[in-house]
Coordinates of C-alpha atoms in Angstrom, one line a residue:
X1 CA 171.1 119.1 89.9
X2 CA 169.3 116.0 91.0
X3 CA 165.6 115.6 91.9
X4 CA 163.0 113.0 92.5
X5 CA 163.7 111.7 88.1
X6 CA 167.3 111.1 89.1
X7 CA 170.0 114.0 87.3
X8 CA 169.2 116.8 84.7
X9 CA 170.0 119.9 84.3
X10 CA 167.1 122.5 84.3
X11 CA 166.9 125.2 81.3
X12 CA 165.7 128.7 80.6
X13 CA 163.3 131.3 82.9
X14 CA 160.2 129.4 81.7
X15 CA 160.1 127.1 84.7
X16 CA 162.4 125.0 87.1
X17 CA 161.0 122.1 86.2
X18 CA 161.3 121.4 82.6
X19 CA 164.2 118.8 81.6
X20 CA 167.1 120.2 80.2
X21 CA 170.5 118.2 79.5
X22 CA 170.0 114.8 80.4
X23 CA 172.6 113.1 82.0
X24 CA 171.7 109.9 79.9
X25 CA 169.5 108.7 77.2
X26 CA 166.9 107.6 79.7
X27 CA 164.4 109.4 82.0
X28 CA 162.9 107.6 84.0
X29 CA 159.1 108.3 86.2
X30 CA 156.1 106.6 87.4
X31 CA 153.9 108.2 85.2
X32 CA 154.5 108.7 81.6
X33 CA 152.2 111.4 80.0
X34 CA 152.9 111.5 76.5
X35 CA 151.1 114.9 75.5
X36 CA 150.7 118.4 76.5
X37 CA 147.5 119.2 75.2
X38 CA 143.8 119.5 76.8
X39 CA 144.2 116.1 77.8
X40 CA 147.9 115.5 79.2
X41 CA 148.2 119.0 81.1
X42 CA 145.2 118.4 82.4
X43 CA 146.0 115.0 83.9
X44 CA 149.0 116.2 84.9
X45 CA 147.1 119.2 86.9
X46 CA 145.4 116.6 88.8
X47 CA 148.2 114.3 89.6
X48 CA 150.5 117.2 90.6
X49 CA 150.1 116.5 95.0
X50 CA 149.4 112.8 94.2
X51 CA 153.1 111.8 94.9
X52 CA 153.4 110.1 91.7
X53 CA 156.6 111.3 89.9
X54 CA 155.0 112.4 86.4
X55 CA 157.1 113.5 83.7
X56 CA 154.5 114.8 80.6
X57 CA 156.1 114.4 76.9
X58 CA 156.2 117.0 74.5
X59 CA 156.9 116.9 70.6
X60 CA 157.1 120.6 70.4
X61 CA 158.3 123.9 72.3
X62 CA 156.5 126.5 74.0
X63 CA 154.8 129.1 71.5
X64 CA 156.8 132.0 72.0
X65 CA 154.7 135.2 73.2
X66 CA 155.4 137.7 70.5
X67 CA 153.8 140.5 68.0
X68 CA 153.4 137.9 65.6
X69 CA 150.6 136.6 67.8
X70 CA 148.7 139.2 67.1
X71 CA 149.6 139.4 63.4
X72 CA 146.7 137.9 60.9
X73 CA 149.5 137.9 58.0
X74 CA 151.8 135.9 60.1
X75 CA 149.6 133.6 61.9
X76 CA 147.2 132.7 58.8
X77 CA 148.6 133.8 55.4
X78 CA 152.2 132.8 56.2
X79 CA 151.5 129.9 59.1
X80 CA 154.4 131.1 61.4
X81 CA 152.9 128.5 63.8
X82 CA 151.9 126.1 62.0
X83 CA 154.3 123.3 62.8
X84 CA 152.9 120.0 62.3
X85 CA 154.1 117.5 59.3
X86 CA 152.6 116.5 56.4
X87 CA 149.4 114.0 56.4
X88 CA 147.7 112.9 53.3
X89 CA 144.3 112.3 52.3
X90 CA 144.2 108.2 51.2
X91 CA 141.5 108.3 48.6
X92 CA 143.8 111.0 46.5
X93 CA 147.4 110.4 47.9
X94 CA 147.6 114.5 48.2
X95 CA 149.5 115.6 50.9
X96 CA 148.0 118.5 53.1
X97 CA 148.8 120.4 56.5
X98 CA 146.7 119.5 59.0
X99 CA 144.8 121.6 61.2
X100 CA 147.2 120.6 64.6
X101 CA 150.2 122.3 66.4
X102 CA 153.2 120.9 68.4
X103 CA 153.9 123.1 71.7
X104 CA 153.0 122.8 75.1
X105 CA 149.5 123.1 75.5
X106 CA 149.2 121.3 72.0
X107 CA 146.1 123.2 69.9
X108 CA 144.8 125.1 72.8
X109 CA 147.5 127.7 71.8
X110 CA 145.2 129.0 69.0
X111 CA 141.7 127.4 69.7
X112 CA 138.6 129.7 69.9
X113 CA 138.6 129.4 74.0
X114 CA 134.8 127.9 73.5
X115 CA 134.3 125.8 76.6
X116 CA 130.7 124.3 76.3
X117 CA 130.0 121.1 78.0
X118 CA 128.1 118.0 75.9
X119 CA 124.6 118.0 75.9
X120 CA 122.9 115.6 78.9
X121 CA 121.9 113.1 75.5
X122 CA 124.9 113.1 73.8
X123 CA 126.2 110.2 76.3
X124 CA 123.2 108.3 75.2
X125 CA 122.2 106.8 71.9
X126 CA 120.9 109.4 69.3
X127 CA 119.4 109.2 66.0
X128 CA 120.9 110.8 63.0
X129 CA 119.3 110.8 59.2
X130 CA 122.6 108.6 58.7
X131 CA 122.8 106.7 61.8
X132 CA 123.0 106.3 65.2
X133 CA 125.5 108.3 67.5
X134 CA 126.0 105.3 69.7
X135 CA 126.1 105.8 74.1
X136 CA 129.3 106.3 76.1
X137 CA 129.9 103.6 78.5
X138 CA 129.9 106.7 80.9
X139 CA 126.9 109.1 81.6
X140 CA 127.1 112.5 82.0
X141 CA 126.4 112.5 85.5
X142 CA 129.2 110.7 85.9
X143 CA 131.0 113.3 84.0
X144 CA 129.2 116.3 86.0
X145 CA 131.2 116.8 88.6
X146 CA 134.7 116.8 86.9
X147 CA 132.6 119.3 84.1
X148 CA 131.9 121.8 87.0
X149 CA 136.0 121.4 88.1
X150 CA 137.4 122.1 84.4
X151 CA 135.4 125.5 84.2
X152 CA 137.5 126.6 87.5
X153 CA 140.1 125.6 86.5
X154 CA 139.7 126.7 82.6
X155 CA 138.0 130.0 83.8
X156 CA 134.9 129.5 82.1
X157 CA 132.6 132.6 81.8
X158 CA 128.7 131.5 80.9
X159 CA 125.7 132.2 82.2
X160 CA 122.5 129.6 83.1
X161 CA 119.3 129.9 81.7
X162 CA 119.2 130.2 78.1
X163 CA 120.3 127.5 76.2
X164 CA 117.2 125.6 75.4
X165 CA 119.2 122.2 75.0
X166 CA 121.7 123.1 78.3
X167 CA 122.3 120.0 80.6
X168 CA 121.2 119.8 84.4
X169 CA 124.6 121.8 86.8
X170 CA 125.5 121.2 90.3
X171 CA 126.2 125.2 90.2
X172 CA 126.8 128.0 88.1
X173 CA 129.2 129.2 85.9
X174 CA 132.3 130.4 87.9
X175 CA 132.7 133.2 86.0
X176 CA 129.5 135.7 84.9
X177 CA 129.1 135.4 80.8
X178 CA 131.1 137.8 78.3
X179 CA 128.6 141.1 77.2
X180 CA 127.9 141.2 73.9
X181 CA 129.6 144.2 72.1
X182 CA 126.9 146.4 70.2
X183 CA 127.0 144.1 67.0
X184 CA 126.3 141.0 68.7
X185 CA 123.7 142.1 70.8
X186 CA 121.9 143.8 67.9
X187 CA 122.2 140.2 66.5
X188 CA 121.2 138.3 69.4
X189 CA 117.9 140.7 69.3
X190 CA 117.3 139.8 65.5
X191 CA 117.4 136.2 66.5
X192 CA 115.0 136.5 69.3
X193 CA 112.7 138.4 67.0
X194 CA 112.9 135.2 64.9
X195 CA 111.7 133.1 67.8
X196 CA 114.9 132.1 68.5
X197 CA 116.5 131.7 71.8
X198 CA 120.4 132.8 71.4
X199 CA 122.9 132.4 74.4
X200 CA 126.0 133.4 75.5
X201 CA 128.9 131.0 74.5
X202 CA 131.0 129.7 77.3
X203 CA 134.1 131.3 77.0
X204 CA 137.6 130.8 78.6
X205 CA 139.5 133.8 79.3
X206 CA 140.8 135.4 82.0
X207 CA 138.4 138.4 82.6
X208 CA 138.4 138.1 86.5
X209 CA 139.0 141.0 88.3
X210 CA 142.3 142.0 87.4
X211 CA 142.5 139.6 84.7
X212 CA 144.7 139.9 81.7
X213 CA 142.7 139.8 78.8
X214 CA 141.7 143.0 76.6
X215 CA 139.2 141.1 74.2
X216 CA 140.8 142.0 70.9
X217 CA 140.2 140.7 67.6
X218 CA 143.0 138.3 67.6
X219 CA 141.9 135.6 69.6
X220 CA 140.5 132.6 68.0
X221 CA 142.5 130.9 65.9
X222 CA 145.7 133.2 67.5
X223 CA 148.1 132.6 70.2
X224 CA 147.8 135.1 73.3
X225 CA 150.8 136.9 74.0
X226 CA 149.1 137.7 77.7
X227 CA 148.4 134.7 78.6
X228 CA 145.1 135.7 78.9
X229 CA 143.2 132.9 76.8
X230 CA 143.0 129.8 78.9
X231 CA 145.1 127.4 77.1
X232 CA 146.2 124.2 78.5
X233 CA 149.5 125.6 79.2
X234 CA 148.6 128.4 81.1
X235 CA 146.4 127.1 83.2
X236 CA 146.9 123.3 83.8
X237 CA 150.5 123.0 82.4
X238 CA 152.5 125.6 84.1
X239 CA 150.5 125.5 87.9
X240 CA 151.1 121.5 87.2
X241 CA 155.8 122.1 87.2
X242 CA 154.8 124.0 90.2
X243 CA 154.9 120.4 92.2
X244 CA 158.1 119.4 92.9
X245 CA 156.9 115.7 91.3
X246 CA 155.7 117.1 88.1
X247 CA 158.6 117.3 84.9
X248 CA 157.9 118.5 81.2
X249 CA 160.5 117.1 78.7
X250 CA 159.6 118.8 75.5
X251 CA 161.4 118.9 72.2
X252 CA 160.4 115.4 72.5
X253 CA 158.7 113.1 70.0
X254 CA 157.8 109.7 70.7
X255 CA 158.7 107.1 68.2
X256 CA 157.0 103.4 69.7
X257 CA 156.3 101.8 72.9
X258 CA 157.9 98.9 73.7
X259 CA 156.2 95.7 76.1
X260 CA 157.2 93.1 78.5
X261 CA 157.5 89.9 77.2
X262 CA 154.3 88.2 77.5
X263 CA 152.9 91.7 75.7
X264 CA 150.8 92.7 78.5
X265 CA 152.9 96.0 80.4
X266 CA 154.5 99.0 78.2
X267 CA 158.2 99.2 79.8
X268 CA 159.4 102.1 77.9
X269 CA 158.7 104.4 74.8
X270 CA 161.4 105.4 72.4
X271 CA 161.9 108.6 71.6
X272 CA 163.7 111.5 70.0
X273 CA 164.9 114.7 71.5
X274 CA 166.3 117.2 69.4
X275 CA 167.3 114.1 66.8
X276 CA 169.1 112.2 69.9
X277 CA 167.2 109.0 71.0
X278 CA 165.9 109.0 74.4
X279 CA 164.3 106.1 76.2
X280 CA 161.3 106.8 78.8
X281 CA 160.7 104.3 81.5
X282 CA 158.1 104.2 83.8
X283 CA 155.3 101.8 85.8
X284 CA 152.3 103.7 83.9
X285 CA 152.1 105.2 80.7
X286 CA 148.8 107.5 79.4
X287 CA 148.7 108.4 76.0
X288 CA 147.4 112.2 74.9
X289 CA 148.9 113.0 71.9
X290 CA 145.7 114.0 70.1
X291 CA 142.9 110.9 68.4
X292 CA 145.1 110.6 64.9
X293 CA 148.4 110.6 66.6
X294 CA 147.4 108.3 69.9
X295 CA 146.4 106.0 67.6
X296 CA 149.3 106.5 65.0
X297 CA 151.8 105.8 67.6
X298 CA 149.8 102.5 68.7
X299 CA 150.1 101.1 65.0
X300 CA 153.6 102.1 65.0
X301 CA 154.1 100.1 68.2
X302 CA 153.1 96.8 66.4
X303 CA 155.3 94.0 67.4
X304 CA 155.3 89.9 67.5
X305 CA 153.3 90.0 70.3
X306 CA 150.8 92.8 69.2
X307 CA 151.1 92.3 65.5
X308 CA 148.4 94.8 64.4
X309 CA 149.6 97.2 66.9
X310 CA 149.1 97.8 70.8
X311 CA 145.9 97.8 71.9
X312 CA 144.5 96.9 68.9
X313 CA 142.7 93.2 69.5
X314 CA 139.8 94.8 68.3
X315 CA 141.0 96.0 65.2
X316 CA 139.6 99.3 66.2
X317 CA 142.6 101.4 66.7
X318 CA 142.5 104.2 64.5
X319 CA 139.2 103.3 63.2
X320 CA 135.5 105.7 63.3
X321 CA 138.1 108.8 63.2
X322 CA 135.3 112.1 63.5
X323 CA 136.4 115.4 62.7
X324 CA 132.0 117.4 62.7
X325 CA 130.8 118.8 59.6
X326 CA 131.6 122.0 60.2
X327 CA 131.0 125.5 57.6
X328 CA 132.5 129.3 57.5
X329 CA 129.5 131.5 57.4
X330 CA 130.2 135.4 56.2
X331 CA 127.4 137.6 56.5
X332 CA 127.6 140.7 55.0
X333 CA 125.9 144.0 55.4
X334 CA 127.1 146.6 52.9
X335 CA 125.5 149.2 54.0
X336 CA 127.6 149.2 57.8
X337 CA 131.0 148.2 59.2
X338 CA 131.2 145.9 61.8
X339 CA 133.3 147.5 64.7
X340 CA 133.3 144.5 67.0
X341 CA 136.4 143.7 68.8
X342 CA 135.4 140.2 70.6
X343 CA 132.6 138.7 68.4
X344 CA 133.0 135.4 70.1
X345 CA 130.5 135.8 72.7
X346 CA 126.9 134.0 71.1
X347 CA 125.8 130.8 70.4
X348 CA 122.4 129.2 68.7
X349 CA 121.1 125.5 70.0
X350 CA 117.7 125.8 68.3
X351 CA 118.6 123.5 65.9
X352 CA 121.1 121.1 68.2
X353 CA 118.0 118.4 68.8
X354 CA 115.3 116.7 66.5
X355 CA 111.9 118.4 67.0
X356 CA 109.3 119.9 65.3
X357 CA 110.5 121.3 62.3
X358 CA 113.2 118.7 61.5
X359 CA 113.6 115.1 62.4
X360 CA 116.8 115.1 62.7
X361 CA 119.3 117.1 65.4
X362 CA 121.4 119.7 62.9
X363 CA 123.7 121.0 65.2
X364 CA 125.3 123.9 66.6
X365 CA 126.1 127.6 65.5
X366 CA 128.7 129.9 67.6
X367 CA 130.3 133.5 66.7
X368 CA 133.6 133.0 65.4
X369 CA 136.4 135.6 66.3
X370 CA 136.3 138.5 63.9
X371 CA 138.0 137.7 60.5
X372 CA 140.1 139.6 59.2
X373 CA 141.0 140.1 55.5
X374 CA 144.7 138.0 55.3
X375 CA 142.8 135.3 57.2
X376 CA 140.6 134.9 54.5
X377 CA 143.0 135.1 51.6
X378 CA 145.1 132.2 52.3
X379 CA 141.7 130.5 50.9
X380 CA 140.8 132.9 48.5
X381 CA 144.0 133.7 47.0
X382 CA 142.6 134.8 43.5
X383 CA 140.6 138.1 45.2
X384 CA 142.5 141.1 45.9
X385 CA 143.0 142.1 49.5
X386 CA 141.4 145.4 49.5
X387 CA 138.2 143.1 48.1
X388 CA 138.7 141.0 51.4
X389 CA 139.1 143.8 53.4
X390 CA 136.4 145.8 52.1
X391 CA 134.3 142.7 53.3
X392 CA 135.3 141.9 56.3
X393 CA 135.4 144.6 57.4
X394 CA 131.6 144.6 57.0
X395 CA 130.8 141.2 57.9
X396 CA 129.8 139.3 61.0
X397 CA 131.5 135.6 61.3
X398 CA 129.6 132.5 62.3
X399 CA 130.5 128.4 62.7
X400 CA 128.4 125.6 62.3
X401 CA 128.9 122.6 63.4
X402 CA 126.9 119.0 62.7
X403 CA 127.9 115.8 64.6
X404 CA 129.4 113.5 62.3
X405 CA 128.8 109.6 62.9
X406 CA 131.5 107.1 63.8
X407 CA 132.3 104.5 60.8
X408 CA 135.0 102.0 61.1
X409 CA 136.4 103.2 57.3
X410 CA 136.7 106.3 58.2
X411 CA 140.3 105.8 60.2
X412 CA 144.0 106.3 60.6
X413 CA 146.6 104.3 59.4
X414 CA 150.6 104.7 59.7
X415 CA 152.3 104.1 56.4
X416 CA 156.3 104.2 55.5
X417 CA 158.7 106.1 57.9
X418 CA 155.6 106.7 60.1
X419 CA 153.5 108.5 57.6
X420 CA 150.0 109.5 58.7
X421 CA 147.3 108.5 56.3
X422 CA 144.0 109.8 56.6
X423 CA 140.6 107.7 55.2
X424 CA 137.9 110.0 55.5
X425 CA 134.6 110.6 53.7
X426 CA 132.2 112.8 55.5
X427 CA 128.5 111.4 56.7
X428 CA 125.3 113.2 57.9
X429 CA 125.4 115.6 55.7
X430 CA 122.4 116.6 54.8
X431 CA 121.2 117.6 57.8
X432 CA 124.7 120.2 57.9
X433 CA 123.5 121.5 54.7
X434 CA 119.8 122.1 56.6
X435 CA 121.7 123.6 58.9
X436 CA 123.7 126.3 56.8
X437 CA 120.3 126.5 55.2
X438 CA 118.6 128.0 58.3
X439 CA 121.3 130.1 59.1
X440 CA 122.1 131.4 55.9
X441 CA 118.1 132.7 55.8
X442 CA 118.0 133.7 59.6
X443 CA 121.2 136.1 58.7
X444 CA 119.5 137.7 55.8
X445 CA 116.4 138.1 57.8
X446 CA 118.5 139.9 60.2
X447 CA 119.8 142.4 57.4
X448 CA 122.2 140.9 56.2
X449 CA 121.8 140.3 52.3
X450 CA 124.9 138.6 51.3
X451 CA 126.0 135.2 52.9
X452 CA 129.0 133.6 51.7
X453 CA 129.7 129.7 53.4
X454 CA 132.8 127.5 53.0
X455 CA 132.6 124.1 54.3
X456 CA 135.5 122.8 56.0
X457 CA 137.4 119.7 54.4
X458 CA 140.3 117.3 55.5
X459 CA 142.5 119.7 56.6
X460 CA 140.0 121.1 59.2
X461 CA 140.2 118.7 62.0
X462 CA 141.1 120.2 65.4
X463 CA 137.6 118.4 66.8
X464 CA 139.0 115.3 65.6
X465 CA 138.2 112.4 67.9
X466 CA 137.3 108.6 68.0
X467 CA 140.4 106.3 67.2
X468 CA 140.7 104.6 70.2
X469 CA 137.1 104.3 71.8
X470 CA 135.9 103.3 75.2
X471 CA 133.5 100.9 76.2
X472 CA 132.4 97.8 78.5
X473 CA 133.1 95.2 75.6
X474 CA 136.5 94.5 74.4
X475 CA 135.8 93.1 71.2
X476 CA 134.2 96.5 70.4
X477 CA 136.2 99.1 71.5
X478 CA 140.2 99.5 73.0
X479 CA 139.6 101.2 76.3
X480 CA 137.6 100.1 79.1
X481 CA 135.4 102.9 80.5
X482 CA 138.3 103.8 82.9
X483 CA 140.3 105.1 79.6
X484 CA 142.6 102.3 80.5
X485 CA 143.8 99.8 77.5
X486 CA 141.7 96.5 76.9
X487 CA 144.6 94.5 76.1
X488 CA 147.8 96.2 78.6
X489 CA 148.0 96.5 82.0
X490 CA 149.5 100.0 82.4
X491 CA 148.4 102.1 79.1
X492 CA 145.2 104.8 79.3
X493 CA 144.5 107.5 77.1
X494 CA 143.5 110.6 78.1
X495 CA 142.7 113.0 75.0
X496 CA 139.8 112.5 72.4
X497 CA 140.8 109.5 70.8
X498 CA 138.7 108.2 73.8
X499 CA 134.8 109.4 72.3
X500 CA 132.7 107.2 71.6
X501 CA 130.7 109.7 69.4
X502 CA 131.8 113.1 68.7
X503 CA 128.5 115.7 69.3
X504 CA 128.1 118.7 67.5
X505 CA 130.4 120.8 70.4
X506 CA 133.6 121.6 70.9
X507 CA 135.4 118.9 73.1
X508 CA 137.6 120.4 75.1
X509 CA 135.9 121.1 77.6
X510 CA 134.8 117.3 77.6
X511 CA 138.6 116.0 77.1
X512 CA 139.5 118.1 80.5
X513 CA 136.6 116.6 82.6
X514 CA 137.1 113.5 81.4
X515 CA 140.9 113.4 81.8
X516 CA 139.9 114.7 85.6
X517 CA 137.8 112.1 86.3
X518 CA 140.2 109.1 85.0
X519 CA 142.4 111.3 87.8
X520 CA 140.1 111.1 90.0
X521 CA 139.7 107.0 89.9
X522 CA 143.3 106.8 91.1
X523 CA 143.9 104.0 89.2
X524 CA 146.8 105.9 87.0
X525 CA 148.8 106.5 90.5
X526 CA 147.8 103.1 92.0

């Protein structure tokens, strides 16, 4: 069969439009996108009726819709999707899984759906007890537009008018907010009695009028098998191979990019597919592979003319790596089960900004999806599971979430055979302790005597974001504020790598607007 990439030969019912058999060892397109998360599917949503021929790069497969999605023993006690390699913690030399999946739609596949945008000051310089959060070169006006886009297209359900800390909108949600089961709402009145001013989370699923999703327990953290969650795939990946210039080549890991002679242009990136090599040549290339490996691959691709790696004049690639302080909160009433189905529905900015009662911002706290006993004993392996059961079955789940600060040690670097070492020592921490402080009493006072917390470590970096930051000043950052390389011609990156600072929210929603509005400056199709 031959198209607008020259020959393959197209595979399975999943879609026309994903390379099968290649004719060759080389594909060859306009536009490179090497990544299928957030970022890439986004991007490639946008680009999809620009003309551009744009062939997006996968390592992994498509999650396969299954029971196992729904299974907490298979997805959390024996990670059945967990497919990622090894990284290792540098201080120790301890290997460790990291918290990141390979398939199309990269993590999206099993995030929490949680579609806030950053706060109105987070673009701006704010002050931390250890440090400055330092301004993006963009503002989030400039941002605003592309925001209100990614909710249609992610199918964002909120509702204006109660976050106290909720940035200016040129309209309103697309979608009317989630109701609160029972459980939550009996919380969200505890809180109010507090003073407090809870709100409901932004949420992506599809719950549109003959919409697909049945809010069950076994969302966050799980795949959908209805495609109901609003994944990357799903909704940017899939409508994306519905242009007749848009190709997915998955199976597909990229090894190093390779440069024109005088170092300035990426002409290809080496890769393998299925343990075959495969070259991928094209005019423009646009890295979103995730921060730790969009900044791995540019150390990799050190050569005589880039001998610290591309894009990396600066010295800055893979540096002020940010992953949030982030803590598991269990509270437990003994006395009731919790019967909640969807408990994802309510979030708590109180705290997100300095004020009154501290000087310091703390952060964030949202629901998480219910847990469930086997998703707890992969980290409690020593308690029975009726012990587990018996209390989660009686607890209500909540995450909190405290910017961490960008620091140059804390970075990525790429070590024999392409090893992925991580350097990372967590900052701003007292004011994440303050946090799970606050929360911790506000639960009791809401009658629920026994708290338990568990703060995340290295393996807990789905938020992670930073290694390849963009600003106005090449000596201090890689990318210009266009997301395109300082030092190459025809390189951008679309995923967080980009952030300049990381908030106290959950990017993706941030990664998609921002990967719509580098679309939008047309200078990745020019």
């Amino acid at each position: 069969m031959t198209g607008p990439f020259g020959a393959f030969a197209v595979f399975g019912p999943r879609s026309p439009r994903v390379v099968g058999v290649l004719d060759d060892d080389t594909v060859r397109c306009d536009v490179a996108v090497i990544g299928s998360g957030m970022g890439g599917a986004t991007l490639a949503h946008a680009l999809r009726d620009s003309g551009a021929r744009v062939l997006v790069v996968e390592r992994g497969d498509f999650l396969p819709r299954e029971d196992a999605n729904q299974s907490p023993t298979e997805v959390f006690l024996r990670g059945r999707y967990k497919n990622a390699e090894q990284w290792y913690d540098a201080a120790t030399g301890r290997p460790f899984q990291p918290g990141v999946h390979y398939y199309v739609g990269g993590n999206t596949k099993v995030f929490g759906a949680c579609l806030p945008r950053f706060r109105e000051q987070d673009f701006g310089t704010v002050e931390h007890e250890d440090g400055a959060s330092p301004a993006w070169p963009v503002t989030y006006a400039d941002l605003e537009p592309h925001y209100a886009e990614a909710e249609r297209l992610y199918r964002v359900h909120g509702e204006t008018g109660h976050d106290p800390t909720e940035p200016w909108r040129s309209g309103g949600f697309p979608y009317p907010a989630l109701p609160h089961e029972p459980p939550v709402a009996r919380l969200a009145e505890a809180m109010s009695a507090q003073g407090l001013r809870p709100f409901p989370m932004p949420v992506g699923v599809d719950l549109r009028e003959g919409g697909t999703c049945v809010r069950c327990r076994t969302c966050d953290g799980f795949p959908c098998p209805y495609g109901a969650k609003s994944d990357a795939e799903t909704c940017a990946m899939r409508p994306a191979l519905s242009s007749p210039t848009v190709r997915l080549l998955n199976r597909t890991t990229v090894r190093r990019l390779l440069t024109s002679a005088d170092g300035r242009r990426v002409t290809e990136a080496v890769a393998e597919r299925d343990g075959s090599p495969v070259r991928i040549r094209a005019d423009r290339f646009v890295l979103a592979c995730g921060a730790v490996n969009t900044a791995a691959l540019l150390l990799a691709s050190a050569s005589e003319r880039h001998p610290h790696g591309l894009a990396n004049s600066s010295g800055l690639v893979g540096r002020n790596y940010m992953v949030h302080n982030s803590t598991f909160l269990v509270a437990v009433d003994p006395r009731r089960r919790n019967p909640v189905d969807f408990q994802k529905t309510l979030g708590l900015n109180d705290w997100y900004n300095a004020g009154p009662s501290t000087p310091y911002p703390l952060g964030n706290l949202q629901m998480l999806g219910k847990i469930q006993a086997p998703m707890v004993k992969a980290a409690r392996r020593s308690v029975p599971l009726p012990v587990l059961d018996l209390m989660t079955r009686r607890s209500t789940d909540l995450y909190l979430t405290t910017e961490d600060l960008p620091d140059p040690a804390n970075r990525i670097t790429v070590g024999p055979e392409g090893r992925i070492d991580v350097h990372w020592r967590p900052n701003n921490l007292r004011p994440h302790r303050e946090l799970v402080r606050r929360t911790a009493r506000m639960m009791r006072r809401a009658g629920y005597p026994v708290v338990f917390t568990q703060r995340m470590g290295i393996e807990t970096n789905s938020h992670q974001c930073g290694t390849a930051v963009m600003g106005a000043d090449p000596a201090r950052s890689v990318l210009d504020p266009d997301c395109r390389a300082h030092d190459l011609t025809n390189v951008w990156a679309v995923d967080s790598s980009c952030f300049p600072s990381s908030a106290a929210l959950n990017p993706a929603l941030t990664i998609a607007a921002n990967a719509l509005r580098v679309a939008a400056k047309g200078s990745v199709t020019a």
